[in-house]
GROMACS .gro file of C-alpha atoms in nm:
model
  232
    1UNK     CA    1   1.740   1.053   3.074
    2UNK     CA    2   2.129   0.977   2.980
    3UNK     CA    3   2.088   0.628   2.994
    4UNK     CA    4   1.757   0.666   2.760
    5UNK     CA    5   1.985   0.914   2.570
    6UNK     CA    6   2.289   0.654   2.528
    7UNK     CA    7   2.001   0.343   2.416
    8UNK     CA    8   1.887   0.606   2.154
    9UNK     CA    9   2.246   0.619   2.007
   10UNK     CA   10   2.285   0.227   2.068
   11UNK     CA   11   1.953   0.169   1.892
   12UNK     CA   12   2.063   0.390   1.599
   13UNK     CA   13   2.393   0.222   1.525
   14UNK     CA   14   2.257  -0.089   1.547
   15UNK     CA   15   1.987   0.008   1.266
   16UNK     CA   16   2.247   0.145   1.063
   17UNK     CA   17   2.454  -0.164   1.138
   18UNK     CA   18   2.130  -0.384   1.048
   19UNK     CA   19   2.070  -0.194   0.730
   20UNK     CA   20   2.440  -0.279   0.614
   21UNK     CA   21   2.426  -0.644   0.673
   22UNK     CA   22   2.050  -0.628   0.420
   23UNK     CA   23   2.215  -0.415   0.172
   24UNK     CA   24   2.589  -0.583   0.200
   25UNK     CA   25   2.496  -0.960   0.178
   26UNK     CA   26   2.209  -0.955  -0.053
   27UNK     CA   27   2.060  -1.262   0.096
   28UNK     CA   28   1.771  -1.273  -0.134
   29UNK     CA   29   1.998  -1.182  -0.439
   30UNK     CA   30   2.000  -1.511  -0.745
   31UNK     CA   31   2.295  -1.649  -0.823
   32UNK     CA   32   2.330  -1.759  -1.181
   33UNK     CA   33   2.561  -2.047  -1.261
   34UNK     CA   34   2.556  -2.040  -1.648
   35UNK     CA   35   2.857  -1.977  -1.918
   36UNK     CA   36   2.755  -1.782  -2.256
   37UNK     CA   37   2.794  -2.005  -2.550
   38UNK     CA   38   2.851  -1.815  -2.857
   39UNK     CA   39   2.598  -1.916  -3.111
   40UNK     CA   40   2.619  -1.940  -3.470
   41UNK     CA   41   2.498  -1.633  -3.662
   42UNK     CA   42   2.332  -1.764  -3.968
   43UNK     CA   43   2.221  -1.428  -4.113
   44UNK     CA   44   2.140  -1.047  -4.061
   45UNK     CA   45   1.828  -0.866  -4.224
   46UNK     CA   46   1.888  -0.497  -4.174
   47UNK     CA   47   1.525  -0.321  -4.245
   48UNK     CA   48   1.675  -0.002  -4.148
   49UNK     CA   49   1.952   0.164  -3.970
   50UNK     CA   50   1.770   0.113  -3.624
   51UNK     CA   51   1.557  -0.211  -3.734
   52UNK     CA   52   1.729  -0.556  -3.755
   53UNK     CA   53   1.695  -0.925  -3.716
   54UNK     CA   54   1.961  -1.166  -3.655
   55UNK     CA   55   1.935  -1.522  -3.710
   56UNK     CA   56   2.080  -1.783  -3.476
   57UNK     CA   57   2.124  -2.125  -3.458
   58UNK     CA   58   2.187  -2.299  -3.115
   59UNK     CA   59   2.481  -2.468  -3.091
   60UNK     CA   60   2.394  -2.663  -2.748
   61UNK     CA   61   2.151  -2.982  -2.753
   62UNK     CA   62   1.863  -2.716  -2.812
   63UNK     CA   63   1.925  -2.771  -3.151
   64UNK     CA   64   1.742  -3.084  -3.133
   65UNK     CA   65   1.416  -2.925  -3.072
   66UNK     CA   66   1.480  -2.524  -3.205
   67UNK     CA   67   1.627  -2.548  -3.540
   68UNK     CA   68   1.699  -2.104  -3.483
   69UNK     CA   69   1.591  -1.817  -3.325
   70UNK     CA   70   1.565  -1.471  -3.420
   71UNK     CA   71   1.634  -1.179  -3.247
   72UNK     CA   72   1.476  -0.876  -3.337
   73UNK     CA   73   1.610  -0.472  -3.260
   74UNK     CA   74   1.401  -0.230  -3.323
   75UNK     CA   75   1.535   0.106  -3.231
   76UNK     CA   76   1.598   0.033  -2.849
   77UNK     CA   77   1.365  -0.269  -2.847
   78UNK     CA   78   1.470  -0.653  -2.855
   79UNK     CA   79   1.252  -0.930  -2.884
   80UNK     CA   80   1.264  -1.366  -2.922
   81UNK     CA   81   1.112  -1.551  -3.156
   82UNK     CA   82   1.238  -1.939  -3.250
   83UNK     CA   83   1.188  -2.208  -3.492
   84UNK     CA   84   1.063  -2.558  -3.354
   85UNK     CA   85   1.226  -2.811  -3.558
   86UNK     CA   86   0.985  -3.110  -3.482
   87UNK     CA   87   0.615  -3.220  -3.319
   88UNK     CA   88   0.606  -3.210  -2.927
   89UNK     CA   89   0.321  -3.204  -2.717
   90UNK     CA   90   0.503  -2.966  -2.468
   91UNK     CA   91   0.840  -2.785  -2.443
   92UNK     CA   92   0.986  -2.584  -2.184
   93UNK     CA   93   1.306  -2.385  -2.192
   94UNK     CA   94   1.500  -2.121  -2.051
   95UNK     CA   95   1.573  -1.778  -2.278
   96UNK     CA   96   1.868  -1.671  -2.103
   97UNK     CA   97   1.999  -1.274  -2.184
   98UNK     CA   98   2.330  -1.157  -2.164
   99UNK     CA   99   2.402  -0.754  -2.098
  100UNK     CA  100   2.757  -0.598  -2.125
  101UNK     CA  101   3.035  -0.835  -2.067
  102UNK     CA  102   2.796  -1.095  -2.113
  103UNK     CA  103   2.642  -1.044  -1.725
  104UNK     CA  104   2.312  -1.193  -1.709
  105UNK     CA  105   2.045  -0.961  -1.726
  106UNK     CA  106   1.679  -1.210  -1.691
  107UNK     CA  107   1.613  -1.597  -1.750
  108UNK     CA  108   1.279  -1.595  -1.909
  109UNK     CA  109   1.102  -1.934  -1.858
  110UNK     CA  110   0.910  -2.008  -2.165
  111UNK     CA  111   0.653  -2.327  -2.147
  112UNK     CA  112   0.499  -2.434  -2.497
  113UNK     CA  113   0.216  -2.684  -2.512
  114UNK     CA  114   0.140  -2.850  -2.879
  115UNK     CA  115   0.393  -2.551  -3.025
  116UNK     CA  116   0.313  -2.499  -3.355
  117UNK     CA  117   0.571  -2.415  -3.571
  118UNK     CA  118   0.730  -2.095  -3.424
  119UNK     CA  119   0.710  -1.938  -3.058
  120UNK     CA  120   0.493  -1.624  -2.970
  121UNK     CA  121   0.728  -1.308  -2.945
  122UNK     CA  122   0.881  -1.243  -2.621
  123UNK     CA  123   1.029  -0.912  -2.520
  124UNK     CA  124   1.404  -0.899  -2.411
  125UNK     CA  125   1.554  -0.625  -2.183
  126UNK     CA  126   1.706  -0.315  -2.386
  127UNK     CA  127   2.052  -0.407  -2.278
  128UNK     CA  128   2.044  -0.710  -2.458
  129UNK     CA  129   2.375  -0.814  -2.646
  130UNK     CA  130   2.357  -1.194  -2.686
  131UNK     CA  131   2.133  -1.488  -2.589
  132UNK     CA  132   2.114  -1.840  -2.526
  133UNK     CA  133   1.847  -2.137  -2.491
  134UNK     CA  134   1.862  -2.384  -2.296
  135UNK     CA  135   1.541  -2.694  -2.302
  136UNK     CA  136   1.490  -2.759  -1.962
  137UNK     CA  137   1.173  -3.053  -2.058
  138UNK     CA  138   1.009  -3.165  -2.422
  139UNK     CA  139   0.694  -3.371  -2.340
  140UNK     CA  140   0.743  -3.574  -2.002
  141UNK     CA  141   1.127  -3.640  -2.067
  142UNK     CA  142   1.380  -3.344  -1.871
  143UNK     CA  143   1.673  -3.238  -2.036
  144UNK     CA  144   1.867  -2.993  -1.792
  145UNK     CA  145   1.833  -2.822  -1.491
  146UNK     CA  146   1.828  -2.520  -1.376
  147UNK     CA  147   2.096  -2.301  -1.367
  148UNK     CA  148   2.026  -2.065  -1.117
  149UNK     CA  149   2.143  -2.173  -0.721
  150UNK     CA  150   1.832  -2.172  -0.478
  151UNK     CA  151   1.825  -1.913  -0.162
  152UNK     CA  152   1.896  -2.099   0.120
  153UNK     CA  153   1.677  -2.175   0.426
  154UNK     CA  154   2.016  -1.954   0.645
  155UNK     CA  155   2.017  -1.634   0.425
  156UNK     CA  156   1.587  -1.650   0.442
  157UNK     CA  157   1.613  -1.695   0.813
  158UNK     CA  158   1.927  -1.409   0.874
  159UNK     CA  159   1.769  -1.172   0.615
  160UNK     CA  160   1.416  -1.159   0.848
  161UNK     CA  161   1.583  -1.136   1.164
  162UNK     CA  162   1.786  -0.859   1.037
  163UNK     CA  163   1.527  -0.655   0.883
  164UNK     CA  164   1.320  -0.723   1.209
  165UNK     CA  165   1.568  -0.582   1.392
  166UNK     CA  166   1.675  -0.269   1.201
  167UNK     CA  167   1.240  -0.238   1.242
  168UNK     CA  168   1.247  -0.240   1.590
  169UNK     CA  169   1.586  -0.018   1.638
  170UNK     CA  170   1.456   0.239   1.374
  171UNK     CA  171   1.063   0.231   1.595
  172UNK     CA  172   1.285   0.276   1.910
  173UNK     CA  173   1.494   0.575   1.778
  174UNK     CA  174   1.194   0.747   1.635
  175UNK     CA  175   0.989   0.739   1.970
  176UNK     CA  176   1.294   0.886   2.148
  177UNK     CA  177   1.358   1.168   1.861
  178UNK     CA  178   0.976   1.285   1.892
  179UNK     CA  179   1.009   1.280   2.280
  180UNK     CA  180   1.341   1.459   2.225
  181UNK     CA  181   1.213   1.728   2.012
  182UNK     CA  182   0.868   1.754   2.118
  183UNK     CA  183   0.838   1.616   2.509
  184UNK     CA  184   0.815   1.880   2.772
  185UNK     CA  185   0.870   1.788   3.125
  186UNK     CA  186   0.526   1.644   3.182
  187UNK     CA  187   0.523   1.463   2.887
  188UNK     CA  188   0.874   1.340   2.939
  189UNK     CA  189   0.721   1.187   3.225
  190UNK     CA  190   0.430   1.042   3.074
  191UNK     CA  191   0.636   0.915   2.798
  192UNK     CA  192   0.862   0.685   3.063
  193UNK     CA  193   0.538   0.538   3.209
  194UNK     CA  194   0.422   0.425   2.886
  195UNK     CA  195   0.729   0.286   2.815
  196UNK     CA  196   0.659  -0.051   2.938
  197UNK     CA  197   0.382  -0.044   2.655
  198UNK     CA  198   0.515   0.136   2.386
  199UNK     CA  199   0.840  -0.159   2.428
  200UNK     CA  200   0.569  -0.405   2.388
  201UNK     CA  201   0.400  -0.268   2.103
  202UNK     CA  202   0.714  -0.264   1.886
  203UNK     CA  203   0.853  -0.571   1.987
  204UNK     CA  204   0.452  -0.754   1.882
  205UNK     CA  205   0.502  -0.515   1.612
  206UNK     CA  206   0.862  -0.668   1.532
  207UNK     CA  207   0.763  -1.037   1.596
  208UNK     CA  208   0.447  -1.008   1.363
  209UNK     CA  209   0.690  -0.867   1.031
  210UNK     CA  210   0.937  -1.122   1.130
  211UNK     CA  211   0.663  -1.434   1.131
  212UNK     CA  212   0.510  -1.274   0.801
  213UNK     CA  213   0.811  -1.229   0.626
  214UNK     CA  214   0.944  -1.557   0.675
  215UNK     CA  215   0.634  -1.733   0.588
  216UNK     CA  216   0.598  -1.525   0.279
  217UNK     CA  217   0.952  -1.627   0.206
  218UNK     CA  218   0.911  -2.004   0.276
  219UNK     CA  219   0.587  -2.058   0.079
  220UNK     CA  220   0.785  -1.867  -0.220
  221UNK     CA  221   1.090  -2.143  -0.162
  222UNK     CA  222   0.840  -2.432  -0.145
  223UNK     CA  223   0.610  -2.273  -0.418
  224UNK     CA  224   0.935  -2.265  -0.678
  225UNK     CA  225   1.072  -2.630  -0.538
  226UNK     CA  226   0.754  -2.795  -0.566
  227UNK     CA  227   0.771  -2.759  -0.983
  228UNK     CA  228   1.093  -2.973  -0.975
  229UNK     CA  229   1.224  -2.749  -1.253
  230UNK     CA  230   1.301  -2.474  -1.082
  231UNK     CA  231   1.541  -2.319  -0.784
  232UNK     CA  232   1.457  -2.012  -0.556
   0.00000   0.00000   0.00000
């Protein structure tokens, strides 16, 4: 039972230790690789003290193909709208919005096909303070890339092995607490006969999360890669 006892501690550590790693690293986190570029502010309608619009004009090669955008605050809501300044067929482009000390709060992938004069409104988050475009493709031709670095094939393949083991250390330490706190002598030894099976069960139990979760990762990767505009 001490040795059982000691595993349990061993077990929990190493879940705890597991759990640390997930939370520490942020495997799956995006990394965005994009400076703010202050655009021009052409001019402010003020409805009301809550309501406003403000009306921007791109000062990157966006200008080429949005002649200005507008964005809109109404009481704690924010939303896009922009000006096309010529005919395409299609247009895609990145919305990019900036929080507090410009940090990056969403890229919002717009795609356009035959745009008519303006966009269709698009909500921003409520912590919007600035924004930038960026046109990604206009009709078959791209423009820029992406600006956000893709999750490696190492962080998918540590952050599933990790969280398969923290699952198999927090199955093991919860079988030994209930035998702890419920298990009488009989059942104590009951419980180490089925341990052979029990061990089996949660590592099949383990190994099926870990295959799932890193094929659910992988098609995701592939999924985002196979669009050539994009990076996940």
């Amino acid at each position: 039972m001490v040795i059982w006892r000691i595993l349990l501690v061993v077990f929990g550590l190493l879940f705890l230790l597991m759990m640390f790693f997930i939370i520490r690293k942020k495997y799956l986190k995006t990394e965005y690789n994009f400076a703010y570029v202050r655009d021009k502010v052409v001019r402010m309608n003020k409805i009301s003290k809550s309501t406003a619009d403000f009306v921007f004009v791109p000062n990157n090669d966006s200008h080429k193909f949005i002649s200005e955008y507008i964005v809109s605050k109404k009481r704690k809501k924010k939303s896009f709208i922009c000006e096309y300044c010529q005919k395409m067929e299609f247009i895609k482009y990145y919305v990019i919005a900036f929080g507090p000390r410009k940090k990056i709060l969403q890229i919002i992938d717009i795609k356009d096909k035959k745009p008519k004069k303006y966009s269709k409104l698009i909500k921003l988050p409520r912590k919007t303070r600035a924004v930038n475009i960026v046109v990604n493709k206009v009709n078959q031709e791209y423009l820029s890339y992406p600006y956000f670095k893709p999750i490696s094939k190492k962080n998918i393949i540590l952050y599933s092995l990790f969280t398969t083991i923290a699952l198999f250390s927090l199955l093991f330490v919860i079988r030994g607490v209930v035998i702890e706190i419920f298990g009488t002598f009989g059942q104590l030894e009951y419980a180490n006969n089925m341990m052979i099976l029990d061990l089996s069960l949660m590592i099949g139990t383990s190994l099926f999360v870990f295959i799932i979760l890193l094929l659910t990762l992988f098609i995701k990767k592939r999924k985002y890669n196979n669009k050539g505009d994009s990076a996940v």
